[in-house]
PDB file of N, CA, C and O in Angstrom:
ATOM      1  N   UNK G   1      99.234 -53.952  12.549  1.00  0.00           N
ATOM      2  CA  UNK G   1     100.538 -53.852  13.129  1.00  0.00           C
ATOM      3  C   UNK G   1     101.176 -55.210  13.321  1.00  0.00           C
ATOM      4  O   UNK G   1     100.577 -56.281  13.220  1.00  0.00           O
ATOM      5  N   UNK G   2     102.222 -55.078  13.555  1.00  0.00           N
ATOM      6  CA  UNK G   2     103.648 -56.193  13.630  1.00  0.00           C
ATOM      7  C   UNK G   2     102.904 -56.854  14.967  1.00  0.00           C
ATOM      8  O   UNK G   2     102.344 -56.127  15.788  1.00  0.00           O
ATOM      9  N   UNK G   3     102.959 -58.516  15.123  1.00  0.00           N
ATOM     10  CA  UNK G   3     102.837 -59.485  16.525  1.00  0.00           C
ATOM     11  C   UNK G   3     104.021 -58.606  17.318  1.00  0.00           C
ATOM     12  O   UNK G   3     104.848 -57.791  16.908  1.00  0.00           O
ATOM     13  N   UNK G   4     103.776 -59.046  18.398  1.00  0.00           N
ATOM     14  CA  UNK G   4     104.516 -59.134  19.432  1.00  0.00           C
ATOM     15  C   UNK G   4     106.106 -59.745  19.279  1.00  0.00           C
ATOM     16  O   UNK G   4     107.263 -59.423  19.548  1.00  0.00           O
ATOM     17  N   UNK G   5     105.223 -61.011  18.570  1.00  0.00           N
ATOM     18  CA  UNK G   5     106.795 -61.859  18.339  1.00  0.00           C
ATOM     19  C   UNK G   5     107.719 -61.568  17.535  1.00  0.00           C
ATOM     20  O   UNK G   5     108.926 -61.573  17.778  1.00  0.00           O
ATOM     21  N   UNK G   6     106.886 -61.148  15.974  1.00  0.00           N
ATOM     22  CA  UNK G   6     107.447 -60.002  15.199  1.00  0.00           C
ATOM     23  C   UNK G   6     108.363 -59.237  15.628  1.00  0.00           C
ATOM     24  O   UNK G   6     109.525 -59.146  15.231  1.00  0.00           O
ATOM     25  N   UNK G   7     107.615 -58.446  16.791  1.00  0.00           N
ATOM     26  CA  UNK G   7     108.538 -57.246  17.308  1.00  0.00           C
ATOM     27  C   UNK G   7     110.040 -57.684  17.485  1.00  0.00           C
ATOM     28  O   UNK G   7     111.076 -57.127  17.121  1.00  0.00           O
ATOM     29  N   UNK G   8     109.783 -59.076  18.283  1.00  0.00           N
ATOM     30  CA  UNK G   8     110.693 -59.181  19.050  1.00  0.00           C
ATOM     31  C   UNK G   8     111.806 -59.788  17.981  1.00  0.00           C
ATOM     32  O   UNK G   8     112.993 -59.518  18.166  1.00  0.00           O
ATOM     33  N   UNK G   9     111.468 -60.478  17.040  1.00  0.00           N
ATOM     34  CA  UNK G   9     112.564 -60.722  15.761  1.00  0.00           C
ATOM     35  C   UNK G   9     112.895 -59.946  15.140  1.00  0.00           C
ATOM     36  O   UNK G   9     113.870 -60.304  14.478  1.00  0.00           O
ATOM     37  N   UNK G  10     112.551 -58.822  14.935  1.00  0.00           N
ATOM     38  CA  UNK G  10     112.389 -57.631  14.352  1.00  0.00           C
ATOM     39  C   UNK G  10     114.068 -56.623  15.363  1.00  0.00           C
ATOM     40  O   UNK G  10     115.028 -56.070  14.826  1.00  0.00           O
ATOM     41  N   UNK G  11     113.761 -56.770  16.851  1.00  0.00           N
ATOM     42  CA  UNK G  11     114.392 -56.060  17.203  1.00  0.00           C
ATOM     43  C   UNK G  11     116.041 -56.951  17.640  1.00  0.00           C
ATOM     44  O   UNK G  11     117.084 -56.379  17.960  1.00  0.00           O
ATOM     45  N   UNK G  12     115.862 -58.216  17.540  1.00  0.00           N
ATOM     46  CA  UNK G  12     117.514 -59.094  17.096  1.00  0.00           C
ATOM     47  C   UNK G  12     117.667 -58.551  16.007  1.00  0.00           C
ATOM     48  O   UNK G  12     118.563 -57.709  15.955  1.00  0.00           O
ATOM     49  N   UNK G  13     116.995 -58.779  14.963  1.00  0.00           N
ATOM     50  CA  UNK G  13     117.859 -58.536  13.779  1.00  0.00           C
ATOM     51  C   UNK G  13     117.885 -57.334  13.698  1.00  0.00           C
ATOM     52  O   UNK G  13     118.868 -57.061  13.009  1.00  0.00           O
ATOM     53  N   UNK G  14     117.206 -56.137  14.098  1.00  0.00           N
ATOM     54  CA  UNK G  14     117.719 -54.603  13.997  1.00  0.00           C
ATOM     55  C   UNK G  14     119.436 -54.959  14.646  1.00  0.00           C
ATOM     56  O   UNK G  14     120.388 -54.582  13.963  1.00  0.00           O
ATOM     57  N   UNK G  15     119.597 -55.433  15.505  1.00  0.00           N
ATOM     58  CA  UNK G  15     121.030 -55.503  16.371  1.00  0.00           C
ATOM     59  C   UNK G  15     121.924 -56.024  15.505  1.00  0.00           C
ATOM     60  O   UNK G  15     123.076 -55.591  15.487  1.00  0.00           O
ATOM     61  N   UNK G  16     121.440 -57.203  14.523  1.00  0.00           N
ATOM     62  CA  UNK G  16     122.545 -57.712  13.989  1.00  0.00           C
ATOM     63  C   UNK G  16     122.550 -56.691  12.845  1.00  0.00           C
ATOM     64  O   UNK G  16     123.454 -55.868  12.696  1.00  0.00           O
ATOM     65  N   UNK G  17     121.727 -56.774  12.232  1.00  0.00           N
ATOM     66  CA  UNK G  17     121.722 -55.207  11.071  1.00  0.00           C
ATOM     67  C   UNK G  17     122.511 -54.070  10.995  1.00  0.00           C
ATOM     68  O   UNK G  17     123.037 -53.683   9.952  1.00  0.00           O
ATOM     69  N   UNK G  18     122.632 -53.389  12.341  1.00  0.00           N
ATOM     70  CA  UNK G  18     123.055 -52.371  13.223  1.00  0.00           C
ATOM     71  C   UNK G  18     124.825 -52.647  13.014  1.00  0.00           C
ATOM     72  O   UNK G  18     125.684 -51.941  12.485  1.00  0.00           O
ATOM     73  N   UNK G  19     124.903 -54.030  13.704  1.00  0.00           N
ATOM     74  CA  UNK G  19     126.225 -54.259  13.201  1.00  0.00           C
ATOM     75  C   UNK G  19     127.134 -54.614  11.701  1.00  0.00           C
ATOM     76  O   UNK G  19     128.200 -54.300  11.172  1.00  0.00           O
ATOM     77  N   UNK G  20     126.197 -55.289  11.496  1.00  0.00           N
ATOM     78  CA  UNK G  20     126.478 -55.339   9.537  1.00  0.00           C
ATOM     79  C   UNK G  20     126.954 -53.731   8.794  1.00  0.00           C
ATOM     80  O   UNK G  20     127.767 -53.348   7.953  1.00  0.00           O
ATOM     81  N   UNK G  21     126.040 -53.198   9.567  1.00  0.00           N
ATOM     82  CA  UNK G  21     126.431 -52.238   8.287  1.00  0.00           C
ATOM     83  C   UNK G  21     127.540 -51.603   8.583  1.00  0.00           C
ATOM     84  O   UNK G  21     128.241 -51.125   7.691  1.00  0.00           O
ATOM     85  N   UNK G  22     128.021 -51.458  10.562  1.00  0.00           N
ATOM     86  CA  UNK G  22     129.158 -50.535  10.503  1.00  0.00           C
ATOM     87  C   UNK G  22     130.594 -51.376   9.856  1.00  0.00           C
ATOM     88  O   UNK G  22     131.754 -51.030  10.079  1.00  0.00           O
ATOM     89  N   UNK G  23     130.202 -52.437   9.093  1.00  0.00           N
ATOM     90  CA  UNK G  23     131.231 -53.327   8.947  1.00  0.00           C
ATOM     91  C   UNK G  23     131.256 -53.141   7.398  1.00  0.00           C
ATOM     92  O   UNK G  23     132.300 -53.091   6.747  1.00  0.00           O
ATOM     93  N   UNK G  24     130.145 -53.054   6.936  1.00  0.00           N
ATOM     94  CA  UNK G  24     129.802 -52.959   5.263  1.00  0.00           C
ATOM     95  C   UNK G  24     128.839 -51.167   5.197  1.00  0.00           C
ATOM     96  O   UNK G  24     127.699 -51.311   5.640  1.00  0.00           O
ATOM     97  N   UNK G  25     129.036 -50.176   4.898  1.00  0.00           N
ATOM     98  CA  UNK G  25     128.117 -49.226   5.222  1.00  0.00           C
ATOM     99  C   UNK G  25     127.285 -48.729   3.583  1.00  0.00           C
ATOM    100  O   UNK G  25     126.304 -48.051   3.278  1.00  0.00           O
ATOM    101  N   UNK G  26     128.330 -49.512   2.848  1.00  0.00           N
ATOM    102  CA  UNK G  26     127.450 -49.108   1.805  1.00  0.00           C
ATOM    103  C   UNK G  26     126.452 -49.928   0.937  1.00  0.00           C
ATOM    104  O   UNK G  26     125.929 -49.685  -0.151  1.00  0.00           O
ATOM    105  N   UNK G  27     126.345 -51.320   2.064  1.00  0.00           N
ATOM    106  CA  UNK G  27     125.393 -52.417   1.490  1.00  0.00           C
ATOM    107  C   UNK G  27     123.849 -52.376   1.624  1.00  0.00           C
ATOM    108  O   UNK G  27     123.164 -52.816   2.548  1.00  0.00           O
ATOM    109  N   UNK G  28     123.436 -51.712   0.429  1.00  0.00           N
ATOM    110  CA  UNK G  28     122.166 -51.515   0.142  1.00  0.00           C
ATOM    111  C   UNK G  28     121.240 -52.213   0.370  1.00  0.00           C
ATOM    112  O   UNK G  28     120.087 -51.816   0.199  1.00  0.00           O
ATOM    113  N   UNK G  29     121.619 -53.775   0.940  1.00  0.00           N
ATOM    114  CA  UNK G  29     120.217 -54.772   1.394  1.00  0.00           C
ATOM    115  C   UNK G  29     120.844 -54.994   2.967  1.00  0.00           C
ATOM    116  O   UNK G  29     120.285 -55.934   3.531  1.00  0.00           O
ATOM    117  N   UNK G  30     121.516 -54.561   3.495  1.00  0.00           N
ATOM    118  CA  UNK G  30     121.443 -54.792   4.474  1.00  0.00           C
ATOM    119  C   UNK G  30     120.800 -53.427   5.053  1.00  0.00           C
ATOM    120  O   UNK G  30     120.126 -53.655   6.058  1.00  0.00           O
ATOM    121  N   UNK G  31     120.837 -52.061   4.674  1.00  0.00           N
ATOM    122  CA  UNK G  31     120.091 -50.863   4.710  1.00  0.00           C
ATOM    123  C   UNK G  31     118.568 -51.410   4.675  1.00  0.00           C
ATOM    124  O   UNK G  31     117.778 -51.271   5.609  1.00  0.00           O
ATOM    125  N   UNK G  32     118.237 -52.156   3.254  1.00  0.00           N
ATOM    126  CA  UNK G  32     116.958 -52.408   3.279  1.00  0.00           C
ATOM    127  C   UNK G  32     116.377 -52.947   4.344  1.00  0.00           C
ATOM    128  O   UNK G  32     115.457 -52.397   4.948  1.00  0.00           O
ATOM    129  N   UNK G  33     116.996 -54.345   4.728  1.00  0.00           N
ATOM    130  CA  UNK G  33     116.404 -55.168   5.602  1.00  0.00           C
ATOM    131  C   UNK G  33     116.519 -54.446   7.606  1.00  0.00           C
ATOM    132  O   UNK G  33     116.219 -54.976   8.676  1.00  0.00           O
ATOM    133  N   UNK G  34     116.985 -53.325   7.316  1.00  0.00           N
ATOM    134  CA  UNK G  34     117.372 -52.635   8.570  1.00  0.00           C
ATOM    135  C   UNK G  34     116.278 -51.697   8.949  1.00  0.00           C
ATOM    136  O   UNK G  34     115.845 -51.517  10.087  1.00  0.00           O
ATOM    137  N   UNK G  35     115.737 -50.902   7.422  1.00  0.00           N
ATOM    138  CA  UNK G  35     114.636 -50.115   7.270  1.00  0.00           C
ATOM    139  C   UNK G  35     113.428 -51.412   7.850  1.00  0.00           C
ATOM    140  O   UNK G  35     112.983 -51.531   8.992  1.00  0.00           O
ATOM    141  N   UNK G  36     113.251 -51.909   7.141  1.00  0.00           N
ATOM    142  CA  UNK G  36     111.806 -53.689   7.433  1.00  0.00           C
ATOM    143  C   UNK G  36     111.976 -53.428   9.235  1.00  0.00           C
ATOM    144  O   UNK G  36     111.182 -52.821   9.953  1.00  0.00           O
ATOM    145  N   UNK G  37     113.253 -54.094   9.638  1.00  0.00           N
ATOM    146  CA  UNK G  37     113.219 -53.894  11.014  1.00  0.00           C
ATOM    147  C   UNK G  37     112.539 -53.126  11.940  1.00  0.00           C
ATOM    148  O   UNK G  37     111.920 -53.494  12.939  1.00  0.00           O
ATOM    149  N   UNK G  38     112.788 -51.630  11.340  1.00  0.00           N
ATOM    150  CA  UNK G  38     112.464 -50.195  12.251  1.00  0.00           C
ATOM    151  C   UNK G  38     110.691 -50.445  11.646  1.00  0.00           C
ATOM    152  O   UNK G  38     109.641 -50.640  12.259  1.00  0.00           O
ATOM    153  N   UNK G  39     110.881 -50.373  10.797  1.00  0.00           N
ATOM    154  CA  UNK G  39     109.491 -50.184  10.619  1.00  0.00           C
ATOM    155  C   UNK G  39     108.139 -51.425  11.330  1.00  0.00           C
ATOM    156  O   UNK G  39     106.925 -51.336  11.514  1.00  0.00           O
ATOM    157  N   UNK G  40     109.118 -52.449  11.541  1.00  0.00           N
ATOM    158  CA  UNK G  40     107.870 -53.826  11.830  1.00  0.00           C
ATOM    159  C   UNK G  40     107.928 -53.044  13.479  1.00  0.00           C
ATOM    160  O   UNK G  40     106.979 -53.069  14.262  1.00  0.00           O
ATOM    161  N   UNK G  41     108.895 -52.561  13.677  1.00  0.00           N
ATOM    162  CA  UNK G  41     109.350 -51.860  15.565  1.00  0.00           C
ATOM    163  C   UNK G  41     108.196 -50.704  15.548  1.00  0.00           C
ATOM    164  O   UNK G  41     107.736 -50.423  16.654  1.00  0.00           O
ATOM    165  N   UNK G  42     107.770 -50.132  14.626  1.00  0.00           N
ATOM    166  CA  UNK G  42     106.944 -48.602  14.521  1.00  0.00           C
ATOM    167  C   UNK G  42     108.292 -48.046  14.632  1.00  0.00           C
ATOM    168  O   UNK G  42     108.671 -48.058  15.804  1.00  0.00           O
ATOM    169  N   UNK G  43     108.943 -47.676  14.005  1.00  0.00           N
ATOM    170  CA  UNK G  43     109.711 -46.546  14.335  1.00  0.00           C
ATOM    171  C   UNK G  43     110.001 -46.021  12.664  1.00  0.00           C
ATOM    172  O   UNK G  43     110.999 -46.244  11.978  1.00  0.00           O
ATOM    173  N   UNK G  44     108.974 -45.390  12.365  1.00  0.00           N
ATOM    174  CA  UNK G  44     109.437 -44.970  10.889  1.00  0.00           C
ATOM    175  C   UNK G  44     110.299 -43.910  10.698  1.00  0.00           C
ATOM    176  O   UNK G  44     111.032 -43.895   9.709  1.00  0.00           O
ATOM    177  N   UNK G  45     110.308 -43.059  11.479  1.00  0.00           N
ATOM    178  CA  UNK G  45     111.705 -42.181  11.071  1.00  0.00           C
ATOM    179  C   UNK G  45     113.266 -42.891  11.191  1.00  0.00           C
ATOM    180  O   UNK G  45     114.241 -42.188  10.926  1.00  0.00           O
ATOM    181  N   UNK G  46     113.452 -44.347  11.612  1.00  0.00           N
ATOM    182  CA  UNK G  46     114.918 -44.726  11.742  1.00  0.00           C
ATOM    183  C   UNK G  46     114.723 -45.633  10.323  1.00  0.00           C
ATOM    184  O   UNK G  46     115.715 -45.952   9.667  1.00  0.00           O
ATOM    185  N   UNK G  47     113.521 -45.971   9.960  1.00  0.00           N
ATOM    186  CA  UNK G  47     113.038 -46.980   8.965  1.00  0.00           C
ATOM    187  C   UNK G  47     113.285 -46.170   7.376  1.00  0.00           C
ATOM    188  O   UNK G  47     113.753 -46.643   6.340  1.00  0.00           O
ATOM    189  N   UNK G  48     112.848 -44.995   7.623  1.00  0.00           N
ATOM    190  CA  UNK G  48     112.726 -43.769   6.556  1.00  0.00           C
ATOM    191  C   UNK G  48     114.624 -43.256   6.295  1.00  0.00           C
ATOM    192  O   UNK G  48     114.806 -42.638   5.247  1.00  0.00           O
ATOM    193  N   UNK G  49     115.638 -43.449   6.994  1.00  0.00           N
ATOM    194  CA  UNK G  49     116.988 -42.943   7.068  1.00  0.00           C
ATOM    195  C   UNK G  49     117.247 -44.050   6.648  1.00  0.00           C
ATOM    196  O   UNK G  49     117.766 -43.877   5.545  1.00  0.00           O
ATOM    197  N   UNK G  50     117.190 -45.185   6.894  1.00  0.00           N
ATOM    198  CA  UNK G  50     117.648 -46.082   6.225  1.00  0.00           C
ATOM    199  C   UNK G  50     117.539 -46.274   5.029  1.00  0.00           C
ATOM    200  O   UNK G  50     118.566 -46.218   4.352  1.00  0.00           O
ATOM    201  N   UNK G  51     116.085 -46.601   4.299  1.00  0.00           N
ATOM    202  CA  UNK G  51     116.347 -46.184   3.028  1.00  0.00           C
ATOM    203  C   UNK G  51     116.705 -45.021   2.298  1.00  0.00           C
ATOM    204  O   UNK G  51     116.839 -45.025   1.074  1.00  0.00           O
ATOM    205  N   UNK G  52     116.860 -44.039   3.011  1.00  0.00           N
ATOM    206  CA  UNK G  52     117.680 -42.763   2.542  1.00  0.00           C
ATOM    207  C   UNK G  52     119.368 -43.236   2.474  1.00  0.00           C
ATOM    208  O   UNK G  52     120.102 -42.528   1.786  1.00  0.00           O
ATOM    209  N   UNK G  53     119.843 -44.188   3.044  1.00  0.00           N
ATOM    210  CA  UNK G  53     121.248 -45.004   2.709  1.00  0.00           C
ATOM    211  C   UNK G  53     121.359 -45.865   1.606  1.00  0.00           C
ATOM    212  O   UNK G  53     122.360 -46.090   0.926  1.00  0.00           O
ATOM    213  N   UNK G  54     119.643 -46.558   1.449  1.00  0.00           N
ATOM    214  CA  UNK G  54     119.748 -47.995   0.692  1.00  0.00           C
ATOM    215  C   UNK G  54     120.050 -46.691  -1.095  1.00  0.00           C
ATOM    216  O   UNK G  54     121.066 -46.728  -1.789  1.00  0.00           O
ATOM    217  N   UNK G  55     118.993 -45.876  -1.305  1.00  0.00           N
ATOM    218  CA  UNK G  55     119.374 -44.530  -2.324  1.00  0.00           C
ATOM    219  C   UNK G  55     120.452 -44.420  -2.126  1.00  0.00           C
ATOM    220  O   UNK G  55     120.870 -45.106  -3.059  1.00  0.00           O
ATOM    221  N   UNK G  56     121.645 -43.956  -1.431  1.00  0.00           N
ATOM    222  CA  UNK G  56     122.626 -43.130  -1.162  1.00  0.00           C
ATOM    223  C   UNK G  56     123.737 -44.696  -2.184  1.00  0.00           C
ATOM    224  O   UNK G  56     124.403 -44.828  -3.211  1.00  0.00           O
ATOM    225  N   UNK G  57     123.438 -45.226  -1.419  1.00  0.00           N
ATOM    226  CA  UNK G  57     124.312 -46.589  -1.908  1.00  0.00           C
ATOM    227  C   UNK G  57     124.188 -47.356  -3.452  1.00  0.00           C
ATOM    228  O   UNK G  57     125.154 -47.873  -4.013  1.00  0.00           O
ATOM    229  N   UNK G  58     122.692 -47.313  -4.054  1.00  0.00           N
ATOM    230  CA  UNK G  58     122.526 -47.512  -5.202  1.00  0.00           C
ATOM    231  C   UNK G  58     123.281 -46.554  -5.875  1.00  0.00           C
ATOM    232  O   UNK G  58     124.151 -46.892  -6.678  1.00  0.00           O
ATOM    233  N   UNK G  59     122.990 -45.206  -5.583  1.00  0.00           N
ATOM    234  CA  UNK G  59     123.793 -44.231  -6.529  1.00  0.00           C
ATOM    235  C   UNK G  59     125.012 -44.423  -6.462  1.00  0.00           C
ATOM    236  O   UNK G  59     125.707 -44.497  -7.476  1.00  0.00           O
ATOM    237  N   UNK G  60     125.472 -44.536  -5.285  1.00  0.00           N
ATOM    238  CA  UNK G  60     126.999 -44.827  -5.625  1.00  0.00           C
ATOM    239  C   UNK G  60     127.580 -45.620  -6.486  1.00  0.00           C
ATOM    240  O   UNK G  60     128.406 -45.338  -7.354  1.00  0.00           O
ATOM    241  N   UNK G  61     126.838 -47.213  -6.046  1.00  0.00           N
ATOM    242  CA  UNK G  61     127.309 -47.903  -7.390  1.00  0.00           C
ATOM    243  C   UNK G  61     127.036 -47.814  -8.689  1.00  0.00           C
ATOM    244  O   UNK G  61     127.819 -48.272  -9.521  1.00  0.00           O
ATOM    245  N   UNK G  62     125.724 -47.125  -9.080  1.00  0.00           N
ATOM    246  CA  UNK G  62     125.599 -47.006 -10.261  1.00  0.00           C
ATOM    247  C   UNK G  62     126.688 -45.704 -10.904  1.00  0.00           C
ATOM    248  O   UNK G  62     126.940 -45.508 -12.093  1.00  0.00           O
ATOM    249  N   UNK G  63     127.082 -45.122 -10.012  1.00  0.00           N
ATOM    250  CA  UNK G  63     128.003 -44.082 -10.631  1.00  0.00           C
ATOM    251  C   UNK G  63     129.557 -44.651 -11.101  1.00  0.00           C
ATOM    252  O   UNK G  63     130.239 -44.176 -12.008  1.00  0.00           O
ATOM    253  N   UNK G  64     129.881 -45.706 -10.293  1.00  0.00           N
ATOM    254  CA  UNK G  64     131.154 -46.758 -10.309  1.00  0.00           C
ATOM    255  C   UNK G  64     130.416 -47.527 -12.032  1.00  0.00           C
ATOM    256  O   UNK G  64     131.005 -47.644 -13.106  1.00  0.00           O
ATOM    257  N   UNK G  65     129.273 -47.835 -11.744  1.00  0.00           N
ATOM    258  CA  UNK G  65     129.396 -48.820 -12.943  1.00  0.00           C
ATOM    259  C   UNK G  65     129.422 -47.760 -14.481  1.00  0.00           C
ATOM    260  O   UNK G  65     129.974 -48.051 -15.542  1.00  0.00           O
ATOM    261  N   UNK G  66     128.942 -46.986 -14.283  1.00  0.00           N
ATOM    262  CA  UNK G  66     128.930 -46.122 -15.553  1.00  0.00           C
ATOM    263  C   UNK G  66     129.982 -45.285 -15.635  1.00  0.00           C
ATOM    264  O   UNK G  66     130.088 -44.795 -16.760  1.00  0.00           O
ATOM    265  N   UNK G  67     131.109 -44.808 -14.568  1.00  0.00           N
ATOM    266  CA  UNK G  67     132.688 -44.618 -14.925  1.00  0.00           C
ATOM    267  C   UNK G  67     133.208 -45.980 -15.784  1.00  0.00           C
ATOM    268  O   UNK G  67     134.045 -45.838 -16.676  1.00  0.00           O
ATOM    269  N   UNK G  68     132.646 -47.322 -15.447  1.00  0.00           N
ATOM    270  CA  UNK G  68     133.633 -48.646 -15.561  1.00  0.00           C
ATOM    271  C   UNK G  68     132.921 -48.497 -17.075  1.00  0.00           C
ATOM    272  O   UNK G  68     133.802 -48.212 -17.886  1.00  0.00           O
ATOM    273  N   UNK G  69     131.773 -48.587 -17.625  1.00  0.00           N
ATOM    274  CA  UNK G  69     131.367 -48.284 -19.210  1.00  0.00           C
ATOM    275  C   UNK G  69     131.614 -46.979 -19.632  1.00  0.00           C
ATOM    276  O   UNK G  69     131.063 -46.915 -20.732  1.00  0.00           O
ATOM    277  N   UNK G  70     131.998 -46.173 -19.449  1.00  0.00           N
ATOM    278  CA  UNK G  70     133.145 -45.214 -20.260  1.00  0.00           C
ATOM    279  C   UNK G  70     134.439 -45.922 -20.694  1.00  0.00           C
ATOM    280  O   UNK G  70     134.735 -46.322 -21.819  1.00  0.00           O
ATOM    281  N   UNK G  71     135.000 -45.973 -19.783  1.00  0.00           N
ATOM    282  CA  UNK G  71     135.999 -46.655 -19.774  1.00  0.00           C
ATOM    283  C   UNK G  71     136.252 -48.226 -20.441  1.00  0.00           C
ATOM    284  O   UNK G  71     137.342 -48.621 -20.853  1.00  0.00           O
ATOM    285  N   UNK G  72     135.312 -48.811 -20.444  1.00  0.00           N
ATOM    286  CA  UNK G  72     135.126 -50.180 -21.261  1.00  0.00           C
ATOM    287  C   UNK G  72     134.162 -50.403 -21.936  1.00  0.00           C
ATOM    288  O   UNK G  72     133.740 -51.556 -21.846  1.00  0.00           O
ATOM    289  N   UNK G  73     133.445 -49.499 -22.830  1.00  0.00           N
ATOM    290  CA  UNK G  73     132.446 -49.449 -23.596  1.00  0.00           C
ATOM    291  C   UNK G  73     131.998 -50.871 -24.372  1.00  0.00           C
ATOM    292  O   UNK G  73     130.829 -51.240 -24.479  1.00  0.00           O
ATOM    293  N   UNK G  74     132.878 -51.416 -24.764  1.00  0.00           N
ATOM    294  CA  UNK G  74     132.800 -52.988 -25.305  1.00  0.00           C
ATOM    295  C   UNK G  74     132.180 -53.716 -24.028  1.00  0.00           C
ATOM    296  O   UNK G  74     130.967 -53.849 -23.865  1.00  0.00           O
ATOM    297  N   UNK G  75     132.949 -54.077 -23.329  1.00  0.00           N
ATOM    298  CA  UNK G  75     132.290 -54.902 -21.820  1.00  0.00           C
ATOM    299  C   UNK G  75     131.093 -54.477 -21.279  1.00  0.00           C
ATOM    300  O   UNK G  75     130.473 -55.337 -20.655  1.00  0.00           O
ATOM    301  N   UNK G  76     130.498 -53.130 -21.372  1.00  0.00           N
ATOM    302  CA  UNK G  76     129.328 -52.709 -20.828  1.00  0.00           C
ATOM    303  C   UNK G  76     128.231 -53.301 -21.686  1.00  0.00           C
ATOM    304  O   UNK G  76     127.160 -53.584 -21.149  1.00  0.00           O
ATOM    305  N   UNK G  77     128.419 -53.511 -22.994  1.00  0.00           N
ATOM    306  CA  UNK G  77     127.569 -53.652 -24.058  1.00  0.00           C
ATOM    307  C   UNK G  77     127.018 -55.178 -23.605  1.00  0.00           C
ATOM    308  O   UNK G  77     125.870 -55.623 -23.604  1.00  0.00           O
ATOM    309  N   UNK G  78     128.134 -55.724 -23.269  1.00  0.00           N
ATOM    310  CA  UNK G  78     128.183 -57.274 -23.374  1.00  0.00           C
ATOM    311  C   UNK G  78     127.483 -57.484 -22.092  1.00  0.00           C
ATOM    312  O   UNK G  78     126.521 -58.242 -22.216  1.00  0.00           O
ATOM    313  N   UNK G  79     127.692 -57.012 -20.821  1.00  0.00           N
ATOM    314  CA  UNK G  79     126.961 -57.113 -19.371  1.00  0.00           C
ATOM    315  C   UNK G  79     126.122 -56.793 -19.659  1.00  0.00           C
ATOM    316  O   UNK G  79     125.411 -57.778 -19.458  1.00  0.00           O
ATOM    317  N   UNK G  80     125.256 -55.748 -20.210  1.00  0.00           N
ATOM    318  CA  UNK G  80     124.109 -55.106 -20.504  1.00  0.00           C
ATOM    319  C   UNK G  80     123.200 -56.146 -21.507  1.00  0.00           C
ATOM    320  O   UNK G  80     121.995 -55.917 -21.619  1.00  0.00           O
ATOM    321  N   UNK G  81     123.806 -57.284 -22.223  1.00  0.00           N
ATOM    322  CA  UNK G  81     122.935 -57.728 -23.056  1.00  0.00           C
ATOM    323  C   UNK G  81     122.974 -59.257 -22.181  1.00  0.00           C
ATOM    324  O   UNK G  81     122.266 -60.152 -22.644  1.00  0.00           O
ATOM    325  N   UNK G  82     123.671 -59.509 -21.117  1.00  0.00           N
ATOM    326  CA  UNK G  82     123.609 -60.902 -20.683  1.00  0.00           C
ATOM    327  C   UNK G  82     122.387 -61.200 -19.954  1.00  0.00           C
ATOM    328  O   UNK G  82     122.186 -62.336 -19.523  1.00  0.00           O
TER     329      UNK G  82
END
């Protein structure tokens, strides 16, 4: 298990985390690093919802990027090979 001290860095940055995201909600590493938090805390069910956001949020963008390569089939080719 997580130190003590752990805990206790663990549970600032859950706070600042907490606030990040209602500011950004679909930022997938700040989800991640929010899940790390709960979990170094023991709290795996708030740790487990979170990455159920950090998923929720990948898909989203990957659904944005593959409307944007329909739509620009040339440019996808070219991002895809950089």
């Amino acid at each position: 298990g997580a130190s003590e001290e752990q805990v206790t860095a663990a549970n600032v940055a859950k706070e600042c985390l907490l606030a990040a995201v209602k500011s950004d909600p679909r930022a997938a590493h700040l989800w991640s690093n929010l899940a790390n938090a709960y979990f170094l805390m023991g709290d795996h069910r708030s740790a487990s919802k979170c990455l159920e956001k950090v998923l929720l949020s990948l898909l989203f963008f990957t659904k944005i990027i593959l409307s944007f390569c329909k739509l620009n089939q040339n440019t996808c080719v070219c991002i895809l090979m950089s």
